[in-house]
mmCIF file of C-alpha atoms and ligand atoms in Angstrom:
data_model
loop_
_atom_site.group_PDB
_atom_site.id
_atom_site.type_symbol
_atom_site.label_atom_id
_atom_site.label_comp_id
_atom_site.label_asym_id
_atom_site.label_seq_id
_atom_site.Cartn_x
_atom_site.Cartn_y
_atom_site.Cartn_z
ATOM 1 C CA MET A 1 91.134 84.703 50.174
ATOM 2 C CA ILE A 2 88.682 87.252 48.862
ATOM 3 C CA THR A 3 90.037 90.740 49.303
ATOM 4 C CA THR A 4 88.442 93.943 48.107
ATOM 5 C CA LEU A 5 91.163 96.150 46.782
ATOM 6 C CA PRO A 6 90.500 99.709 45.680
ATOM 7 C CA ASP A 7 90.465 100.503 41.951
ATOM 8 C CA PHE A 8 93.881 101.447 40.682
ATOM 9 C CA PRO A 9 93.319 105.214 40.485
ATOM 10 C CA TRP A 10 96.120 106.121 38.098
ATOM 11 C CA ASP A 11 94.049 104.850 35.160
ATOM 12 C CA LEU A 12 91.804 107.878 35.699
ATOM 13 C CA LEU A 13 94.734 110.138 34.899
ATOM 14 C CA ALA A 14 95.410 108.523 31.493
ATOM 15 C CA PRO A 15 93.311 110.953 29.388
ATOM 16 C CA TYR A 16 95.095 113.925 30.965
ATOM 17 C CA LYS A 17 98.439 112.303 30.316
ATOM 18 C CA GLU A 18 97.460 111.935 26.677
ATOM 19 C CA GLN A 19 96.412 115.570 26.569
ATOM 20 C CA ALA A 20 99.693 116.726 28.180
ATOM 21 C CA ARG A 21 101.624 114.665 25.626
ATOM 22 C CA GLN A 22 100.063 116.733 22.819
ATOM 23 C CA HIS A 23 101.823 119.889 24.050
ATOM 24 C CA ALA A 24 104.298 121.185 21.445
ATOM 25 C CA GLY A 25 107.064 121.239 24.039
ATOM 26 C CA GLY A 26 106.269 117.721 25.267
ATOM 27 C CA ILE A 27 104.845 116.510 28.549
ATOM 28 C CA VAL A 28 106.294 117.498 31.916
ATOM 29 C CA ASP A 29 105.240 114.609 34.105
ATOM 30 C CA LEU A 30 105.108 115.724 37.745
ATOM 31 C CA SER A 31 102.447 113.183 38.682
ATOM 32 C CA VAL A 32 104.604 110.406 40.124
ATOM 33 C CA GLY A 33 107.500 110.776 42.516
ATOM 34 C CA THR A 34 109.925 108.502 40.744
ATOM 35 C CA PRO A 35 113.597 109.534 40.896
ATOM 36 C CA VAL A 36 115.164 110.456 37.535
ATOM 37 C CA ASP A 37 118.778 111.291 38.429
ATOM 38 C CA PRO A 38 121.538 108.690 38.183
ATOM 39 C CA THR A 39 122.073 106.024 40.810
ATOM 40 C CA PRO A 40 125.321 107.053 42.544
ATOM 41 C CA GLU A 41 128.479 105.502 41.106
ATOM 42 C CA ILE A 42 129.581 104.204 44.521
ATOM 43 C CA VAL A 43 126.342 102.247 44.827
ATOM 44 C CA ARG A 44 126.424 100.872 41.284
ATOM 45 C CA ARG A 45 129.975 99.702 41.769
ATOM 46 C CA ALA A 46 129.030 97.845 44.940
ATOM 47 C CA LEU A 47 126.173 96.139 43.075
ATOM 48 C CA VAL A 48 128.432 95.049 40.217
ATOM 49 C CA ASP A 49 131.195 93.883 42.554
ATOM 50 C CA ALA A 50 128.650 91.622 44.267
ATOM 51 C CA ALA A 51 127.227 90.250 41.008
ATOM 52 C CA ASP A 52 128.748 86.793 41.542
ATOM 53 C CA ALA A 53 126.140 85.463 43.945
ATOM 54 C CA PRO A 54 125.529 81.731 43.501
ATOM 55 C CA GLY A 55 124.267 81.086 47.038
ATOM 56 C CA TYR A 56 121.104 82.164 48.828
ATOM 57 C CA PRO A 57 121.344 85.489 50.648
ATOM 58 C CA ALA A 58 120.276 85.850 54.281
ATOM 59 C CA THR A 59 116.817 87.309 54.872
ATOM 60 C CA TYR A 60 118.332 89.077 57.854
ATOM 61 C CA GLY A 61 120.877 90.824 55.597
ATOM 62 C CA THR A 62 124.650 90.637 55.851
ATOM 63 C CA PRO A 63 126.261 91.782 59.104
ATOM 64 C CA GLU A 64 127.931 94.559 57.041
ATOM 65 C CA LEU A 65 124.545 95.816 55.893
ATOM 66 C CA ARG A 66 123.045 95.811 59.380
ATOM 67 C CA ASP A 67 126.113 97.634 60.715
ATOM 68 C CA ALA A 68 125.955 100.216 57.915
ATOM 69 C CA VAL A 69 122.285 100.843 58.705
ATOM 70 C CA ALA A 70 122.957 101.174 62.439
ATOM 71 C CA GLY A 71 125.748 103.645 61.623
ATOM 72 C CA TRP A 72 123.420 105.663 59.413
ATOM 73 C CA LEU A 73 120.692 105.694 62.075
ATOM 74 C CA ILE A 74 122.969 107.203 64.693
ATOM 75 C CA ARG A 75 124.808 109.539 62.317
ATOM 76 C CA ARG A 76 121.831 110.989 60.468
ATOM 77 C CA LEU A 77 118.860 110.487 62.779
ATOM 78 C CA GLY A 78 120.325 110.365 66.277
ATOM 79 C CA ILE A 79 118.960 106.870 66.949
ATOM 80 C CA GLU A 80 120.803 104.128 68.814
ATOM 81 C CA ALA A 81 119.602 100.937 67.196
ATOM 82 C CA ASP A 82 120.938 97.451 67.721
ATOM 83 C CA PRO A 83 122.093 96.129 64.310
ATOM 84 C CA ALA A 84 120.289 92.930 65.318
ATOM 85 C CA ALA A 85 117.011 94.870 65.101
ATOM 86 C CA VAL A 86 117.544 95.840 61.436
ATOM 87 C CA LEU A 87 115.631 93.869 58.818
ATOM 88 C CA PRO A 88 116.078 94.571 55.078
ATOM 89 C CA VAL A 89 112.957 94.707 52.903
ATOM 90 C CA ILE A 90 112.445 94.509 49.132
ATOM 91 C CA GLY A 91 111.533 98.204 48.915
ATOM 92 C CA THR A 92 109.260 99.609 51.566
ATOM 93 C CA LYS A 93 106.104 99.328 49.479
ATOM 94 C CA GLU A 94 105.974 95.576 49.994
ATOM 95 C CA ALA A 95 106.515 96.131 53.712
ATOM 96 C CA VAL A 96 103.707 98.684 53.880
ATOM 97 C CA ALA A 97 101.412 96.282 52.042
ATOM 98 C CA TRP A 98 102.275 93.195 54.103
ATOM 99 C CA LEU A 99 103.154 94.436 57.599
ATOM 100 C CA PRO A 100 99.587 94.272 58.935
ATOM 101 C CA THR A 101 99.381 90.636 57.771
ATOM 102 C CA LEU A 102 102.855 89.770 59.090
ATOM 103 C CA LEU A 103 102.044 91.384 62.440
ATOM 104 C CA GLY A 104 98.946 89.265 62.795
ATOM 105 C CA ALA A 105 96.227 91.821 62.008
ATOM 106 C CA GLY A 106 93.086 90.208 60.693
ATOM 107 C CA PRO A 107 89.307 90.360 60.654
ATOM 108 C CA GLY A 108 88.036 92.422 63.575
ATOM 109 C CA ASP A 109 91.235 94.454 63.811
ATOM 110 C CA THR A 110 91.564 98.072 62.777
ATOM 111 C CA VAL A 111 94.529 99.561 60.956
ATOM 112 C CA ALA A 112 94.568 103.364 61.245
ATOM 113 C CA PHE A 113 96.421 105.761 58.952
ATOM 114 C CA PRO A 114 96.307 109.478 58.099
ATOM 115 C CA GLU A 115 93.264 110.757 56.210
ATOM 116 C CA LEU A 116 95.606 112.045 53.513
ATOM 117 C CA ALA A 117 98.027 109.231 52.849
ATOM 118 C CA TYR A 118 99.984 106.958 50.582
ATOM 119 C CA PRO A 119 97.275 104.527 49.363
ATOM 120 C CA THR A 120 99.220 101.362 50.295
ATOM 121 C CA TYR A 121 98.374 101.707 54.032
ATOM 122 C CA ASP A 122 94.771 101.065 53.086
ATOM 123 C CA VAL A 123 95.766 98.215 50.760
ATOM 124 C CA GLY A 124 97.801 96.570 53.550
ATOM 125 C CA ALA A 125 94.866 96.635 55.929
ATOM 126 C CA ARG A 126 92.655 95.045 53.286
ATOM 127 C CA LEU A 127 95.185 92.347 52.392
ATOM 128 C CA ALA A 128 95.182 91.363 56.067
ATOM 129 C CA GLY A 129 91.377 91.249 56.123
ATOM 130 C CA ALA A 130 91.450 94.025 58.741
ATOM 131 C CA THR A 131 89.419 97.224 58.716
ATOM 132 C CA PRO A 132 91.181 100.238 57.196
ATOM 133 C CA ARG A 133 90.464 103.515 59.026
ATOM 134 C CA ALA A 134 91.620 106.858 57.608
ATOM 135 C CA VAL A 135 91.645 109.278 60.532
ATOM 136 C CA ASP A 136 92.433 112.974 60.848
ATOM 137 C CA GLY A 137 93.875 112.419 64.325
ATOM 138 C CA LEU A 138 93.849 109.586 66.814
ATOM 139 C CA PHE A 139 91.148 111.225 68.920
ATOM 140 C CA SER A 140 88.656 110.693 66.127
ATOM 141 C CA LEU A 141 88.977 106.954 66.816
ATOM 142 C CA GLY A 142 87.130 107.475 70.113
ATOM 143 C CA PRO A 143 87.389 104.461 72.403
ATOM 144 C CA GLU A 144 88.360 102.159 69.514
ATOM 145 C CA THR A 145 91.855 100.659 69.810
ATOM 146 C CA PRO A 146 93.519 99.949 66.482
ATOM 147 C CA LYS A 147 95.954 97.071 66.199
ATOM 148 C CA ILE A 148 98.264 99.249 64.114
ATOM 149 C CA VAL A 149 98.643 103.008 63.737
ATOM 150 C CA TRP A 150 100.557 104.274 60.701
ATOM 151 C CA ILE A 151 102.246 107.625 60.792
ATOM 152 C CA ASN A 152 104.114 109.198 57.881
ATOM 153 C CA SER A 153 106.310 112.209 58.458
ATOM 154 C CA PRO A 154 107.352 113.844 56.156
ATOM 155 C CA SER A 155 104.008 113.052 54.588
ATOM 156 C CA ASN A 156 103.230 111.871 51.141
ATOM 157 C CA PRO A 157 101.265 113.721 49.720
ATOM 158 C CA THR A 158 101.257 116.882 51.851
ATOM 159 C CA GLY A 159 104.925 117.253 52.844
ATOM 160 C CA LYS A 160 103.808 117.919 56.406
ATOM 161 C CA VAL A 161 106.337 117.248 59.175
ATOM 162 C CA LEU A 162 105.177 116.081 62.609
ATOM 163 C CA PRO A 163 107.258 117.712 65.357
ATOM 164 C CA ALA A 164 108.784 115.663 68.174
ATOM 165 C CA GLU A 165 106.081 116.735 70.687
ATOM 166 C CA HIS A 166 103.339 115.490 68.363
ATOM 167 C CA LEU A 167 105.108 112.157 67.845
ATOM 168 C CA ARG A 168 105.528 111.822 71.622
ATOM 169 C CA LYS A 169 101.764 112.133 72.046
ATOM 170 C CA VAL A 170 101.116 109.470 69.404
ATOM 171 C CA VAL A 171 103.574 107.091 71.096
ATOM 172 C CA ALA A 172 102.073 107.714 74.546
ATOM 173 C CA TRP A 173 98.529 107.240 73.220
ATOM 174 C CA ALA A 174 99.450 103.970 71.490
ATOM 175 C CA ARG A 175 101.307 102.661 74.541
ATOM 176 C CA THR A 176 98.346 103.143 76.840
ATOM 177 C CA ARG A 177 96.249 101.077 74.415
ATOM 178 C CA GLY A 178 98.742 98.468 73.257
ATOM 179 C CA ALA A 179 98.619 99.555 69.608
ATOM 180 C CA ILE A 180 101.694 99.125 67.398
ATOM 181 C CA VAL A 181 102.952 102.361 65.848
ATOM 182 C CA ILE A 182 104.588 102.011 62.433
ATOM 183 C CA SER A 183 106.309 105.140 61.259
ATOM 184 C CA ASP A 184 106.946 105.394 57.524
ATOM 185 C CA GLU A 185 110.006 107.636 57.355
ATOM 186 C CA CYS A 186 111.013 107.234 53.734
ATOM 187 C CA TYR A 187 111.441 111.019 53.205
ATOM 188 C CA VAL A 188 113.278 111.636 56.488
ATOM 189 C CA GLU A 189 116.436 113.079 54.893
ATOM 190 C CA LEU A 190 114.473 115.446 52.679
ATOM 191 C CA GLY A 191 113.523 118.214 55.106
ATOM 192 C CA TRP A 192 113.471 121.763 53.678
ATOM 193 C CA ASP A 193 111.631 124.144 56.018
ATOM 194 C CA ALA A 194 111.330 121.748 58.968
ATOM 195 C CA GLU A 195 113.477 119.033 60.460
ATOM 196 C CA PRO A 196 111.911 115.580 60.140
ATOM 197 C CA VAL A 197 112.120 113.520 63.333
ATOM 198 C CA SER A 198 112.119 109.736 63.663
ATOM 199 C CA VAL A 199 109.676 108.052 66.012
ATOM 200 C CA LEU A 200 112.654 106.169 67.458
ATOM 201 C CA ARG A 201 114.529 109.293 68.542
ATOM 202 C CA PRO A 202 115.086 109.265 72.311
ATOM 203 C CA ASP A 203 113.202 112.549 72.859
ATOM 204 C CA VAL A 204 110.137 110.943 71.235
ATOM 205 C CA CYS A 205 110.148 107.437 72.709
ATOM 206 C CA ASP A 206 112.434 107.830 75.762
ATOM 207 C CA GLY A 207 114.837 105.388 74.123
ATOM 208 C CA ASP A 208 112.265 102.601 74.468
ATOM 209 C CA HIS A 209 111.463 101.014 71.093
ATOM 210 C CA ARG A 210 108.806 98.618 72.388
ATOM 211 C CA GLY A 211 105.692 98.669 70.219
ATOM 212 C CA LEU A 212 107.378 100.881 67.625
ATOM 213 C CA LEU A 213 108.624 100.179 64.115
ATOM 214 C CA ALA A 214 110.218 102.582 61.655
ATOM 215 C CA LEU A 215 110.406 102.024 57.916
ATOM 216 C CA HIS A 216 113.180 103.486 55.762
ATOM 217 C CA SER A 217 113.713 103.489 52.033
ATOM 218 C CA LEU A 218 116.721 104.089 49.804
ATOM 219 C CA SER A 219 114.543 104.833 46.782
ATOM 220 C CA LYS A 220 114.439 108.597 47.214
ATOM 221 C CA ARG A 221 117.552 109.258 49.298
ATOM 222 C CA SER A 222 119.878 107.376 46.953
ATOM 223 C CA ASN A 223 118.001 107.203 43.608
ATOM 224 C CA LEU A 224 117.586 103.489 44.142
ATOM 225 C CA ALA A 225 113.902 102.896 43.446
ATOM 226 C CA GLY A 226 114.823 100.399 40.727
ATOM 227 C CA TYR A 227 116.833 98.259 43.132
ATOM 228 C CA ARG A 228 113.971 97.829 45.653
ATOM 229 C CA ALA A 229 115.770 98.511 48.913
ATOM 230 C CA GLY A 230 114.661 99.501 52.388
ATOM 231 C CA PHE A 231 114.585 98.254 55.947
ATOM 232 C CA ILE A 232 112.526 97.979 59.097
ATOM 233 C CA THR A 233 113.829 98.642 62.567
ATOM 234 C CA GLY A 234 112.475 99.262 66.069
ATOM 235 C CA ASP A 235 111.066 96.880 68.652
ATOM 236 C CA PRO A 236 113.515 93.912 68.675
ATOM 237 C CA SER A 237 110.784 91.376 69.448
ATOM 238 C CA LEU A 238 108.575 92.591 66.600
ATOM 239 C CA VAL A 239 111.554 92.601 64.218
ATOM 240 C CA ALA A 240 112.408 89.030 65.300
ATOM 241 C CA ALA A 241 108.828 87.932 64.619
ATOM 242 C CA LEU A 242 108.894 89.572 61.202
ATOM 243 C CA LEU A 243 112.246 87.957 60.384
ATOM 244 C CA GLU A 244 110.851 84.536 61.257
ATOM 245 C CA ILE A 245 107.943 84.845 58.831
ATOM 246 C CA ARG A 246 109.933 86.537 56.100
ATOM 247 C CA LYS A 247 112.507 83.750 56.258
ATOM 248 C CA HIS A 248 109.823 81.133 55.773
ATOM 249 C CA ALA A 249 108.178 83.127 53.005
ATOM 250 C CA GLY A 250 111.382 83.861 51.049
ATOM 251 C CA MET A 251 111.004 87.632 51.351
ATOM 252 C CA ILE A 252 114.726 88.154 50.776
ATOM 253 C CA VAL A 253 116.651 91.133 49.430
ATOM 254 C CA PRO A 254 118.999 89.862 46.665
ATOM 255 C CA ALA A 255 122.691 89.699 47.660
ATOM 256 C CA PRO A 256 123.942 92.299 45.132
ATOM 257 C CA VAL A 257 121.259 94.701 46.324
ATOM 258 C CA GLN A 258 122.310 94.110 49.933
ATOM 259 C CA ALA A 259 125.856 95.087 48.923
ATOM 260 C CA ALA A 260 124.548 98.187 47.141
ATOM 261 C CA MET A 261 122.504 99.123 50.232
ATOM 262 C CA THR A 262 125.591 98.779 52.417
ATOM 263 C CA ALA A 263 127.462 101.247 50.192
ATOM 264 C CA ALA A 264 124.495 103.648 50.064
ATOM 265 C CA PHE A 265 124.016 103.786 53.837
ATOM 266 C CA GLY A 266 127.750 104.289 54.295
ATOM 267 C CA ASP A 267 127.842 107.440 52.185
ATOM 268 C CA ASP A 268 126.151 110.801 52.711
ATOM 269 C CA ALA A 269 127.911 112.860 50.008
ATOM 270 C CA HIS A 270 125.589 111.597 47.264
ATOM 271 C CA VAL A 271 122.580 112.483 49.403
ATOM 272 C CA GLU A 272 123.735 116.079 49.759
ATOM 273 C CA GLU A 273 124.269 116.256 45.990
ATOM 274 C CA GLN A 274 120.784 114.960 45.355
ATOM 275 C CA ARG A 275 119.273 117.268 47.959
ATOM 276 C CA ALA A 276 120.817 120.251 46.162
ATOM 277 C CA ARG A 277 119.156 119.167 42.896
ATOM 278 C CA TYR A 278 115.774 118.844 44.557
ATOM 279 C CA ALA A 279 116.159 122.112 46.465
ATOM 280 C CA ARG A 280 116.588 124.037 43.221
ATOM 281 C CA ARG A 281 113.693 122.288 41.467
ATOM 282 C CA ARG A 282 111.461 122.806 44.464
ATOM 283 C CA ALA A 283 112.293 126.525 44.700
ATOM 284 C CA VAL A 284 111.670 127.338 41.025
ATOM 285 C CA LEU A 285 108.505 125.223 40.815
ATOM 286 C CA ARG A 286 107.104 126.699 43.989
ATOM 287 C CA THR A 287 107.637 130.283 42.791
ATOM 288 C CA ALA A 288 106.161 129.478 39.377
ATOM 289 C CA LEU A 289 103.081 127.771 40.846
ATOM 290 C CA GLU A 290 102.488 130.675 43.215
ATOM 291 C CA SER A 291 102.789 133.188 40.387
ATOM 292 C CA TYR A 292 100.206 131.104 38.460
ATOM 293 C CA GLY A 293 97.761 131.493 41.350
ATOM 294 C CA PHE A 294 98.426 128.445 43.498
ATOM 295 C CA ARG A 295 98.626 128.325 47.265
ATOM 296 C CA ILE A 296 101.206 125.834 48.537
ATOM 297 C CA ASP A 297 100.157 124.142 51.794
ATOM 298 C CA HIS A 298 102.499 122.250 54.154
ATOM 299 C CA SER A 299 105.257 120.963 51.810
ATOM 300 C CA GLU A 300 107.958 121.563 54.433
ATOM 301 C CA ALA A 301 109.715 118.361 53.439
ATOM 302 C CA GLY A 302 109.708 115.529 50.955
ATOM 303 C CA LEU A 303 109.419 115.469 47.198
ATOM 304 C CA TYR A 304 106.029 117.084 46.605
ATOM 305 C CA LEU A 305 104.351 120.477 46.567
ATOM 306 C CA TRP A 306 100.783 120.257 47.883
ATOM 307 C CA ALA A 307 99.094 122.915 45.799
ATOM 308 C CA SER A 308 95.585 124.334 45.598
ATOM 309 C CA ARG A 309 93.650 126.921 43.593
ATOM 310 C CA ASP A 310 90.597 126.319 45.793
ATOM 311 C CA GLU A 311 88.822 124.437 43.047
ATOM 312 C CA PRO A 312 88.065 120.732 42.500
ATOM 313 C CA CYS A 313 91.345 118.889 41.943
ATOM 314 C CA TRP A 314 90.309 117.504 38.561
ATOM 315 C CA ASP A 315 89.764 121.077 37.272
ATOM 316 C CA THR A 316 93.335 121.841 38.273
ATOM 317 C CA VAL A 317 94.611 118.629 36.682
ATOM 318 C CA LYS A 318 92.835 119.590 33.449
ATOM 319 C CA ALA A 319 94.133 123.184 33.430
ATOM 320 C CA LEU A 320 97.702 122.035 33.949
ATOM 321 C CA ALA A 321 97.385 119.225 31.385
ATOM 322 C CA GLU A 322 96.522 121.918 28.828
ATOM 323 C CA LEU A 323 99.956 123.397 29.608
ATOM 324 C CA GLY A 324 101.462 119.946 29.125
ATOM 325 C CA VAL A 325 102.086 119.567 32.856
ATOM 326 C CA LEU A 326 100.759 116.403 34.508
ATOM 327 C CA VAL A 327 100.093 116.381 38.270
ATOM 328 C CA ALA A 328 98.295 113.996 40.624
ATOM 329 C CA PRO A 329 94.801 114.882 41.868
ATOM 330 C CA GLY A 330 94.703 115.176 45.653
ATOM 331 C CA GLU A 331 91.709 112.878 45.882
ATOM 332 C CA PHE A 332 94.007 109.906 45.080
ATOM 333 C CA TYR A 333 95.249 110.297 48.673
ATOM 334 C CA GLY A 334 91.912 110.698 50.433
ATOM 335 C CA GLU A 335 88.729 112.757 50.251
ATOM 336 C CA ALA A 336 90.386 115.574 52.188
ATOM 337 C CA GLY A 337 92.590 116.116 49.132
ATOM 338 C CA ALA A 338 89.684 116.922 46.800
ATOM 339 C CA ARG A 339 90.802 120.524 46.291
ATOM 340 C CA HIS A 340 94.558 119.987 46.037
ATOM 341 C CA VAL A 341 96.982 118.553 43.546
ATOM 342 C CA ARG A 342 100.319 116.900 44.306
ATOM 343 C CA VAL A 343 103.198 118.231 42.257
ATOM 344 C CA ALA A 344 106.346 116.090 42.315
ATOM 345 C CA ILE A 345 109.738 117.773 42.133
ATOM 346 C CA THR A 346 111.336 114.649 40.677
ATOM 347 C CA ALA A 347 111.584 115.626 36.988
ATOM 348 C CA THR A 348 114.890 116.547 35.330
ATOM 349 C CA ASP A 349 116.096 120.157 35.496
ATOM 350 C CA GLU A 350 115.255 120.531 31.807
ATOM 351 C CA ARG A 351 111.641 119.358 32.310
ATOM 352 C CA VAL A 352 111.176 121.385 35.491
ATOM 353 C CA ASP A 353 112.420 124.492 33.676
ATOM 354 C CA ALA A 354 109.974 123.768 30.843
ATOM 355 C CA ALA A 355 107.105 123.652 33.364
ATOM 356 C CA VAL A 356 108.294 126.881 34.964
ATOM 357 C CA ALA A 357 108.435 128.628 31.570
ATOM 358 C CA ARG A 358 104.862 127.563 30.771
ATOM 359 C CA LEU A 359 103.493 128.568 34.178
ATOM 360 C CA THR A 360 105.102 132.004 34.039
ATOM 361 C CA ALA A 361 104.582 132.791 30.325
HETATM 362 C C1 PLP B 401 105.003 107.345 51.932
HETATM 363 C C2 PLP B 401 105.651 106.299 51.128
HETATM 364 N N1 PLP B 401 105.952 105.132 51.689
HETATM 365 C C3 PLP B 401 106.539 104.148 51.005
HETATM 366 C C4 PLP B 401 106.850 104.302 49.671
HETATM 367 C C5 PLP B 401 107.465 103.146 48.946
HETATM 368 O O1 PLP B 401 108.757 103.362 48.576
HETATM 369 P P1 PLP B 401 109.731 102.172 48.144
HETATM 370 O O2 PLP B 401 108.897 100.958 47.932
HETATM 371 O O3 PLP B 401 110.342 102.645 46.885
HETATM 372 O O4 PLP B 401 110.715 102.019 49.255
HETATM 373 C C6 PLP B 401 106.551 105.498 49.030
HETATM 374 C C7 PLP B 401 106.859 105.659 47.610
HETATM 375 O O5 PLP B 401 106.621 106.630 46.977
HETATM 376 C C8 PLP B 401 105.940 106.524 49.778
HETATM 377 O O6 PLP B 401 105.629 107.695 49.229
#
C-alpha cells in the first residue's frame, strides 16, 4: 500500500524548544497536551492486582469493563447504552487512525472533519486510501456525501463546544445522506464555560444510535495516557462489525489495562480532583496571557487555550519561546489556525506558575 502521510509537524517546533530550554528558569512546555499529574491510586491498584494475566484477553473487554462503561455513560453523560455495544480500544488515537479503514472507507470515499482539528482524522482518511476533506461546516460539502463525518466537541485545538441543537442538525444531515457520524468526545468531562454534550444523548439523536459512533478516552479524564485506554460505542451493528475485524487483527486491550479501565470508569472522585487542578491552571494562564496582550477564542472546554495576538502563529511561538514558554502553532491543526497558538494547561502547577510570572513580569 502506498499512502501519502503528512510530514510530522512537531519537528518544526524543535528549534523553538531548544530556544525555550535556554531560559534561565527552564522551559515551560505547554505545546503538547500530555497529562503530568499522577495516575489515581485506585486505578494503579487495579492494574497491579490484575498483573497475573497468562491467558489472552477478550477483544470485546471483560463484562465488568463493559458494565462499568455503561454505568459511566448513564451517570455522567445521560446516555443509555447497551454494554454489548461497548468496545475497548488501545487508546483512541489508534481508533481515530484506523476507523475509516475498519468501516470500509476506501478510494473514492470522502472522510470529512473540522477545518481546525486533531491531525489524526486526516491521517485515518489517508490510511484508508480515502479522500480527506477539512470542512468549516457540512454545507461546504455541497452535494457530496462523505462516507464518514468526524465531529469533535469539545474541540482540540479550539476548545469549542457544539451545543445539542448543532449536533442534532449534524445527525439529521448525516441520516438523510447515509453518512456515518463519529464523534470524538475525549474531552467530554472537561467543560468549563459550556456543558459538552454527547452525540448519543437522547435530545441529540432521539435515542436512536444508528449510524452514530462515539469515542471516549481515559487519557485526560483519569491521567491514563500511558496505559492506552479508551472505547467506542454507538450503533450496535457498527460496533459488532468493528469487533469482528479487531478480533481477527489482534487489536486487544491488555487484561491489566482492562481492569484499570474498569476501576477508572467506576470512580468520579479522581476526576473532580483533576478538574480542580486544571481549573486553577486554566484560570491563571488565561489571565496572564490576556494581560500579555492575547485574545482567547472559544476555549470553553478541554485542555487548551486557543490564543491569538493577531499575528502569524510562528511569530507568537518565537516570542513565547524567548520567555522559555513553548506553545503549539495553530497551523498544525489546519490553515484556519495560522494566527493562533494552542496553549496546553497540562503542565505542573510549578511550571504553570513560572509561565505566569514570566508573562506578567
Ligand atoms: C481530539 C483528540 N482525539 C483523540 C486523542 C487521542 O487520545 P488517546 O489516544 O490518548 O485516547 C487526542 C489526544 O490528544 C485528541 O486530542
